[in-house]
Amino acid sequence: MSALTLYPADKPHQGHTFLDFAAIAEQLQGIGVQFERWQADCEFSQTDDADAVLKAYQSSIDKLKQEYGFQSVDVISLNADHPNKDALRQKFLAEHTHSDFEVRFFVEGKGLFYLHVGDQVYAVLCEQGDLISVPANTTHWFDMGENPAFKCIRLFTTEDGWVAEFTGNPIAESFPTLDQYVASL
């Protein structure tokens, strides 16, 4: 189940949660974040390679490429057995921005995006079938959980891919982790 919780930035335990997909998308649209659901164009299995995954969502990918000029697309996956999962998690947990969109479509699994906009923090739980497009220069962080299990399609307007500019703000440490957030729903 997708979810959105709006928190005052200085009160990480006093949020208002939305579970209705349309309400989540509407709230996020107000800050320029695209949130939608995709359906596969064809069948594929969890063991299929990246090319098969991209083919399954080709029409949705092509639509975004045409609309925003994305230049590169890839598939990233991470599971609990990954030897660098802890280091990767820590890297994404630090508040940062990008000069490019951060676009993720969850083919499998889930992840928790936190968007820090003004005096609000938006916690967005994304699950299988969800696409989130965070505008360039939006301050945010991401938690994949202690035992990550996700596969995502990523789209970029540049060939450089994921390049972060870290803010140095420790705000992420005050908010629930993915595991805590899911347990509270």
XYZ file of N, CA and C in Angstrom:
555
model
N 0.839 -1.176 0.000
C 0.000 0.000 0.000
C 0.883 1.237 0.000
N 0.629 2.140 -0.896
C 1.325 3.426 -0.928
C 0.789 4.286 0.210
N 1.625 5.196 0.691
C 1.199 6.083 1.777
C 1.974 7.392 1.692
N 1.384 8.425 2.249
C 2.015 9.737 2.370
C 1.721 10.263 3.756
N 2.766 10.704 4.432
C 2.579 11.371 5.718
C 3.219 12.748 5.627
N 2.449 13.775 5.996
C 2.948 15.156 6.038
C 3.307 15.477 7.477
N 4.545 15.905 7.670
C 5.047 16.264 8.995
C 5.485 17.724 9.009
N 5.293 18.424 10.122
C 6.039 19.676 10.283
C 7.518 19.292 10.388
N 8.397 20.037 9.748
C 9.815 19.671 9.713
C 10.425 19.569 11.102
N 9.873 20.308 12.055
C 10.420 20.276 13.413
C 9.664 19.337 14.352
N 8.707 18.553 13.808
C 7.919 17.619 14.640
C 7.763 16.279 13.911
N 8.831 15.466 13.925
C 8.822 14.233 13.143
C 7.895 13.130 13.651
N 7.158 13.389 14.693
C 6.232 12.370 15.210
C 4.790 12.870 15.207
N 4.525 13.960 14.496
C 3.181 14.537 14.462
C 2.705 14.701 13.023
N 2.605 13.593 12.314
C 2.221 13.668 10.920
C 0.770 13.311 10.671
N 0.306 13.704 9.485
C -1.033 13.352 8.998
C -0.844 12.435 7.796
N -1.445 11.248 7.847
C -1.208 10.228 6.827
C -2.379 10.095 5.866
N -2.023 9.949 4.580
C -2.980 9.693 3.498
C -2.688 8.307 2.939
N -3.735 7.496 2.732
C -3.568 6.168 2.156
C -4.243 6.034 0.794
N -5.124 6.964 0.463
C -5.821 6.955 -0.812
C -4.871 7.450 -1.904
N -4.706 6.663 -2.981
C -3.732 7.011 -4.010
C -4.006 8.382 -4.621
N -5.258 8.672 -4.930
C -5.601 9.966 -5.537
C -5.258 11.123 -4.596
N -5.508 10.961 -3.304
C -5.190 12.007 -2.327
C -3.676 12.200 -2.217
N -2.929 11.084 -2.271
C -1.464 11.180 -2.224
C -0.956 11.954 -3.434
N -1.425 11.568 -4.614
C -0.990 12.230 -5.850
C -1.336 13.713 -5.834
N -2.514 14.055 -5.324
C -2.929 15.463 -5.265
C -2.033 16.266 -4.327
N -1.743 15.721 -3.153
C -0.871 16.415 -2.202
C 0.522 16.637 -2.806
N 1.042 15.620 -3.470
C 2.382 15.723 -4.044
C 2.415 16.655 -5.256
N 1.339 16.679 -6.008
C 1.276 17.582 -7.163
C 1.445 19.031 -6.713
N 0.967 19.353 -5.502
C 1.081 20.700 -4.964
C 2.520 21.159 -4.770
N 3.467 20.217 -4.705
C 4.887 20.582 -4.581
C 5.668 20.175 -5.844
N 4.935 19.893 -6.913
C 5.571 19.595 -8.189
C 6.071 18.177 -8.361
N 5.633 17.271 -7.488
C 6.062 15.877 -7.551
C 5.029 15.062 -8.313
N 5.483 14.370 -9.325
C 4.614 13.481 -10.091
C 4.559 12.141 -9.381
N 3.341 11.617 -9.186
C 3.148 10.327 -8.524
C 2.048 9.616 -9.273
N 2.383 8.480 -9.869
C 1.390 7.767 -10.669
C 1.647 6.275 -10.616
N 0.714 5.526 -11.171
C 0.839 4.075 -11.252
C 1.025 3.674 -12.706
N 1.887 2.692 -12.905
C 2.120 2.140 -14.232
C 1.670 0.686 -14.273
N 1.219 0.284 -15.444
C 0.897 -1.120 -15.719
C 1.871 -1.617 -16.772
N 2.279 -2.853 -16.661
C 3.183 -3.439 -17.646
C 2.465 -3.634 -18.971
N 3.216 -3.451 -20.070
C 2.682 -3.665 -21.411
C 2.625 -5.149 -21.758
N 3.466 -5.938 -21.085
C 3.504 -7.377 -21.350
C 3.959 -8.102 -20.085
N 3.793 -9.396 -20.086
C 4.188 -10.218 -18.939
C 5.713 -10.317 -18.849
N 6.218 -10.417 -17.624
C 7.625 -10.694 -17.379
C 7.727 -11.329 -16.004
N 8.867 -11.952 -15.723
C 9.032 -12.617 -14.426
C 10.094 -11.907 -13.599
N 10.126 -12.224 -12.318
C 11.098 -11.608 -11.419
C 12.529 -11.961 -11.787
N 12.714 -13.037 -12.505
C 14.062 -13.456 -12.883
C 14.508 -12.888 -14.224
N 13.627 -12.181 -14.926
C 13.989 -11.597 -16.218
C 15.059 -10.522 -16.050
N 15.847 -10.319 -17.105
C 16.916 -9.324 -17.074
C 16.347 -7.916 -17.265
N 17.241 -6.927 -17.168
C 16.837 -5.514 -17.258
C 16.154 -5.193 -18.576
N 16.625 -5.777 -19.672
C 16.012 -5.503 -20.972
C 14.541 -5.922 -21.004
N 14.239 -7.070 -20.413
C 12.850 -7.543 -20.376
C 11.990 -6.623 -19.510
N 12.548 -6.150 -18.401
C 11.812 -5.234 -17.519
C 11.523 -3.928 -18.262
N 12.536 -3.385 -18.927
C 12.341 -2.137 -19.667
C 11.325 -2.313 -20.794
N 11.377 -3.444 -21.477
C 10.411 -3.728 -22.547
C 8.988 -3.768 -21.991
N 8.831 -4.335 -20.804
C 7.497 -4.465 -20.203
C 6.855 -3.106 -19.918
N 7.663 -2.080 -19.703
C 7.147 -0.742 -19.384
C 7.509 0.284 -20.465
N 7.812 -0.176 -21.662
C 8.318 0.690 -22.717
C 7.395 1.859 -23.052
N 6.090 1.630 -23.124
C 5.199 2.739 -23.509
C 5.200 3.844 -22.453
N 5.222 3.491 -21.169
C 5.278 4.498 -20.106
C 6.622 5.217 -20.104
N 7.699 4.472 -20.330
C 9.034 5.071 -20.406
C 9.111 6.051 -21.575
N 8.610 5.624 -22.726
C 8.647 6.490 -23.912
C 7.870 7.783 -23.695
N 6.735 7.677 -23.006
C 5.930 8.876 -22.712
C 6.734 9.872 -21.875
N 7.394 9.391 -20.830
C 8.204 10.281 -19.983
C 9.413 10.824 -20.735
N 10.044 9.987 -21.551
C 11.193 10.448 -22.333
C 10.784 11.602 -23.252
N 9.640 11.457 -23.888
C 9.163 12.502 -24.797
C 8.801 13.773 -24.034
N 8.158 13.603 -22.887
C 7.698 14.756 -22.108
C 8.844 15.531 -21.467
N 9.865 14.829 -20.963
C 10.911 15.493 -20.177
C 12.309 15.418 -20.783
N 12.475 14.721 -21.881
C 13.780 14.648 -22.514
C 14.780 13.754 -21.803
N 14.298 12.713 -21.153
C 15.225 11.796 -20.491
C 16.142 11.158 -21.518
N 17.436 11.072 -21.179
C 18.461 10.555 -22.085
C 18.888 9.131 -21.755
N 18.765 8.742 -20.494
C 19.195 7.396 -20.122
C 18.184 6.766 -19.166
N 18.101 5.456 -19.282
C 17.178 4.658 -18.472
C 17.928 3.405 -18.050
N 17.773 3.017 -16.787
C 18.364 1.757 -16.357
C 17.469 1.100 -15.311
N 17.875 -0.078 -14.904
C 17.162 -0.829 -13.872
C 18.162 -1.089 -12.753
N 17.768 -0.785 -11.538
C 18.605 -1.039 -10.365
C 17.820 -1.950 -9.434
N 18.503 -2.889 -8.837
C 17.846 -3.736 -7.842
C 18.802 -3.969 -6.687
N 18.220 -4.160 -5.547
C 19.008 -4.383 -4.339
C 18.222 -5.334 -3.453
N 18.945 -6.276 -2.849
C 18.286 -7.187 -1.921
C 19.107 -7.313 -0.648
N 18.543 -8.005 0.312
C 19.150 -8.110 1.638
C 20.512 -8.808 1.617
N 20.815 -9.563 0.557
C 22.094 -10.265 0.462
C 23.217 -9.416 -0.118
N 22.908 -8.206 -0.566
C 23.930 -7.358 -1.204
C 25.020 -7.027 -0.187
N 26.283 -7.231 -0.543
C 27.365 -7.011 0.429
C 27.550 -5.555 0.857
N 27.100 -4.601 0.048
C 27.265 -3.182 0.388
C 25.953 -2.505 0.767
N 24.949 -3.294 1.148
C 23.626 -2.717 1.420
C 23.666 -1.647 2.511
N 24.445 -1.859 3.556
C 24.483 -0.889 4.661
C 25.116 0.433 4.218
N 26.203 0.356 3.467
C 26.869 1.576 2.987
C 25.972 2.319 2.002
N 25.314 1.588 1.112
C 24.399 2.226 0.158
C 23.236 2.888 0.889
N 22.693 2.204 1.874
C 21.576 2.775 2.636
C 21.999 4.083 3.299
N 23.162 4.104 3.921
C 23.632 5.317 4.602
C 23.815 6.468 3.625
N 24.308 6.173 2.446
C 24.513 7.207 1.429
C 23.184 7.866 1.052
N 22.152 7.055 0.838
C 20.851 7.587 0.427
C 20.107 8.250 1.583
N 20.421 7.863 2.829
C 19.744 8.421 4.000
C 20.142 9.856 4.303
N 21.253 10.295 3.793
C 21.699 11.668 4.037
C 20.902 12.625 3.145
N 20.420 13.724 3.733
C 19.648 14.707 2.966
C 20.502 15.276 1.835
N 19.888 15.353 0.643
C 20.620 15.813 -0.532
C 19.672 16.389 -1.576
N 20.254 16.945 -2.615
C 19.510 17.425 -3.782
C 20.215 16.891 -5.029
N 19.547 17.063 -6.167
C 20.124 16.731 -7.471
C 19.818 17.880 -8.419
N 20.677 18.080 -9.392
C 20.387 19.080 -10.421
C 19.491 18.487 -11.505
N 19.149 17.225 -11.375
C 18.289 16.503 -12.306
C 17.066 15.995 -11.539
N 16.042 15.595 -12.247
C 14.911 14.902 -11.628
C 15.445 13.659 -10.918
N 14.733 13.195 -9.905
C 14.966 11.844 -9.392
C 13.692 11.086 -9.687
N 13.765 10.217 -10.680
C 12.602 9.473 -11.145
C 12.828 7.995 -10.859
N 11.885 7.399 -10.132
C 11.959 5.982 -9.803
C 10.593 5.353 -10.028
N 10.613 4.225 -10.735
C 9.413 3.399 -10.865
C 9.707 2.086 -10.167
N 8.876 1.722 -9.215
C 9.085 0.509 -8.430
C 8.472 -0.695 -9.151
N 9.345 -1.483 -9.762
C 8.935 -2.708 -10.436
C 8.578 -3.754 -9.384
N 9.374 -3.800 -8.330
C 9.161 -4.722 -7.207
C 9.574 -4.026 -5.921
N 9.032 -4.490 -4.805
C 9.458 -4.026 -3.497
C 8.934 -2.655 -3.121
N 9.692 -2.002 -2.208
C 9.255 -0.698 -1.706
C 10.438 0.114 -1.223
N 10.160 1.412 -1.036
C 11.151 2.338 -0.499
C 10.433 3.577 0.009
N 11.103 4.332 0.867
C 10.506 5.503 1.500
C 11.296 6.754 1.139
N 10.660 7.644 0.377
C 11.247 8.937 0.045
C 10.763 9.962 1.053
N 11.671 10.793 1.528
C 11.334 11.956 2.357
C 11.684 13.198 1.557
N 10.723 14.089 1.392
C 10.921 15.335 0.666
C 10.818 16.475 1.672
N 11.863 17.277 1.784
C 11.904 18.386 2.742
C 11.662 19.671 1.946
N 10.435 20.163 2.037
C 10.039 21.333 1.253
C 9.551 22.415 2.225
N 10.325 23.491 2.342
C 9.965 24.568 3.269
C 9.959 24.044 4.686
N 8.847 24.267 5.391
C 8.746 23.816 6.777
C 7.960 22.514 6.906
N 7.843 21.773 5.790
C 7.135 20.488 5.771
C 8.080 19.382 5.318
N 7.811 18.170 5.806
C 8.483 16.965 5.320
C 7.394 16.007 4.863
N 7.542 15.529 3.638
C 6.594 14.603 3.022
C 7.248 13.224 2.995
N 6.696 12.274 3.724
C 7.186 10.898 3.687
C 6.315 10.141 2.685
N 6.933 9.627 1.617
C 6.193 8.960 0.545
C 6.638 7.506 0.474
N 5.748 6.607 0.884
C 6.018 5.181 0.776
C 5.622 4.732 -0.619
N 6.612 4.313 -1.395
C 6.390 3.840 -2.758
C 6.493 2.316 -2.761
N 5.560 1.685 -3.467
C 5.570 0.237 -3.586
C 5.414 -0.164 -5.043
N 5.426 -1.456 -5.284
C 5.339 -1.988 -6.634
C 4.233 -1.299 -7.430
N 4.595 -0.792 -8.613
C 3.642 -0.119 -9.486
C 3.647 1.389 -9.382
N 4.349 1.945 -8.370
C 4.380 3.392 -8.154
C 5.549 4.046 -8.892
N 5.269 5.187 -9.492
C 6.298 6.044 -10.076
C 6.307 7.345 -9.287
N 7.501 7.768 -8.888
C 7.663 9.068 -8.252
C 8.722 9.837 -9.031
N 8.424 11.101 -9.305
C 9.359 11.982 -9.991
C 9.549 13.217 -9.122
N 10.711 13.280 -8.486
C 11.053 14.392 -7.601
C 11.754 15.461 -8.444
N 11.233 16.684 -8.447
C 11.848 17.737 -9.265
C 13.296 18.033 -8.866
N 14.060 18.513 -9.816
C 15.440 18.922 -9.558
C 15.479 19.917 -8.406
N 16.541 19.846 -7.630
C 16.818 20.755 -6.515
C 15.851 20.633 -5.344
N 15.058 19.571 -5.288
C 14.188 19.315 -4.143
C 15.002 18.562 -3.091
N 15.056 19.089 -1.896
C 15.805 18.468 -0.816
C 15.070 17.203 -0.363
N 15.811 16.090 -0.281
C 15.174 14.818 0.053
C 16.208 13.800 0.532
N 15.690 12.646 0.981
C 16.502 11.481 1.285
C 15.641 10.254 1.050
N 16.262 9.080 1.038
C 15.578 7.836 0.705
C 16.020 6.739 1.653
N 15.057 5.939 2.131
C 15.391 4.789 2.970
C 14.885 3.517 2.308
N 15.799 2.586 2.121
C 15.465 1.294 1.530
C 15.237 0.222 2.590
N 15.413 0.568 3.869
C 15.198 -0.370 4.958
C 16.433 -1.187 5.288
N 16.372 -1.865 6.430
C 17.499 -2.679 6.885
C 17.757 -3.864 5.969
N 16.695 -4.409 5.387
C 16.809 -5.537 4.470
C 16.152 -5.174 3.146
N 16.868 -4.414 2.322
C 16.272 -3.915 1.082
C 15.812 -5.042 0.168
N 14.729 -4.766 -0.528
C 14.186 -5.713 -1.502
C 13.401 -4.898 -2.514
N 14.103 -4.389 -3.531
C 13.400 -3.606 -4.544
C 14.104 -3.698 -5.888
N 13.324 -3.441 -6.922
C 13.830 -3.293 -8.287
C 13.144 -2.065 -8.843
N 13.942 -1.122 -9.365
C 13.409 0.144 -9.869
C 13.952 0.458 -11.254
N 13.100 1.110 -12.033
C 13.538 1.731 -13.274
C 13.886 3.170 -12.928
N 15.062 3.635 -13.396
C 15.500 5.005 -13.160
C 15.630 5.713 -14.503
N 15.216 6.968 -14.552
C 15.337 7.776 -15.762
C 16.129 9.035 -15.430
N 17.012 9.442 -16.369
C 17.874 10.604 -16.164
C 17.876 11.478 -17.413
N 17.986 12.791 -17.221
C 18.099 13.706 -18.368
C 19.544 13.850 -18.819
N 20.486 13.366 -18.014
C 21.904 13.421 -18.385
C 22.477 12.008 -18.369
N 23.610 11.847 -18.985
C 24.286 10.547 -19.002
C 24.992 10.265 -17.672
N 25.147 11.301 -16.828
C 25.879 11.149 -15.570
C 25.157 10.270 -14.553
N 23.834 10.144 -14.666
C 23.077 9.332 -13.720
C 22.913 10.028 -12.377
N 22.992 9.245 -11.295
C 22.702 9.725 -9.951
C 23.891 10.502 -9.406
N 23.728 11.821 -9.272
C 24.759 12.688 -8.694
C 24.088 13.523 -7.609
N 24.559 13.361 -6.372
C 23.935 14.049 -5.233
C 24.803 15.189 -4.731
N 24.121 16.224 -4.231
C 24.771 17.310 -3.512
C 24.214 17.269 -2.094
N 25.043 16.821 -1.157
C 24.597 16.624 0.215
C 24.512 17.956 0.956
N 23.448 18.109 1.773
C 23.211 19.376 2.465
C 23.961 19.471 3.792
N 24.290 18.346 4.393
C 24.917 18.347 5.713
C 23.916 18.476 6.845
N 22.638 18.629 6.529
C 21.591 18.749 7.536
C 21.273 17.359 8.094
N 21.304 17.175 9.420
C 21.032 15.860 10.014
C 19.544 15.549 10.196
N 18.648 16.285 9.553
C 17.205 16.133 9.754
C 16.729 14.696 9.559
N 17.321 13.965 8.641
C 16.876 12.598 8.349
C 16.952 11.699 9.580
N 17.878 11.977 10.463
C 18.049 11.163 11.667
C 16.855 11.267 12.615
N 16.031 12.302 12.468
C 14.897 12.531 13.366
C 13.619 11.825 12.921
N 13.584 11.343 11.680
C 12.351 10.781 11.136
C 12.387 9.262 11.133
N 11.204 8.637 11.141
C 11.155 7.167 11.174
C 11.875 6.544 9.975
N 12.499 5.401 10.211
C 13.095 4.631 9.124
C 11.971 3.968 8.330
N 12.300 3.391 7.206
C 11.302 2.652 6.433
C 10.639 1.591 7.287
N 11.429 0.828 7.999
C 10.875 -0.251 8.809
C 9.938 0.276 9.903
N 10.327 1.351 10.556
C 9.470 1.956 11.584
C 8.197 2.531 10.965
N 8.341 3.178 9.817
C 7.190 3.794 9.136
C 6.159 2.731 8.749
N 6.619 1.671 8.120
C 5.713 0.596 7.686
C 5.030 -0.031 8.903
N 5.770 -0.241 9.985
C 5.194 -0.832 11.196
C 4.116 0.049 11.805
N 4.205 1.362 11.584
C 3.234 2.283 12.193
C 1.929 2.408 11.389
N 1.915 1.925 10.161
C 0.704 2.064 9.328
C -0.391 1.105 9.743
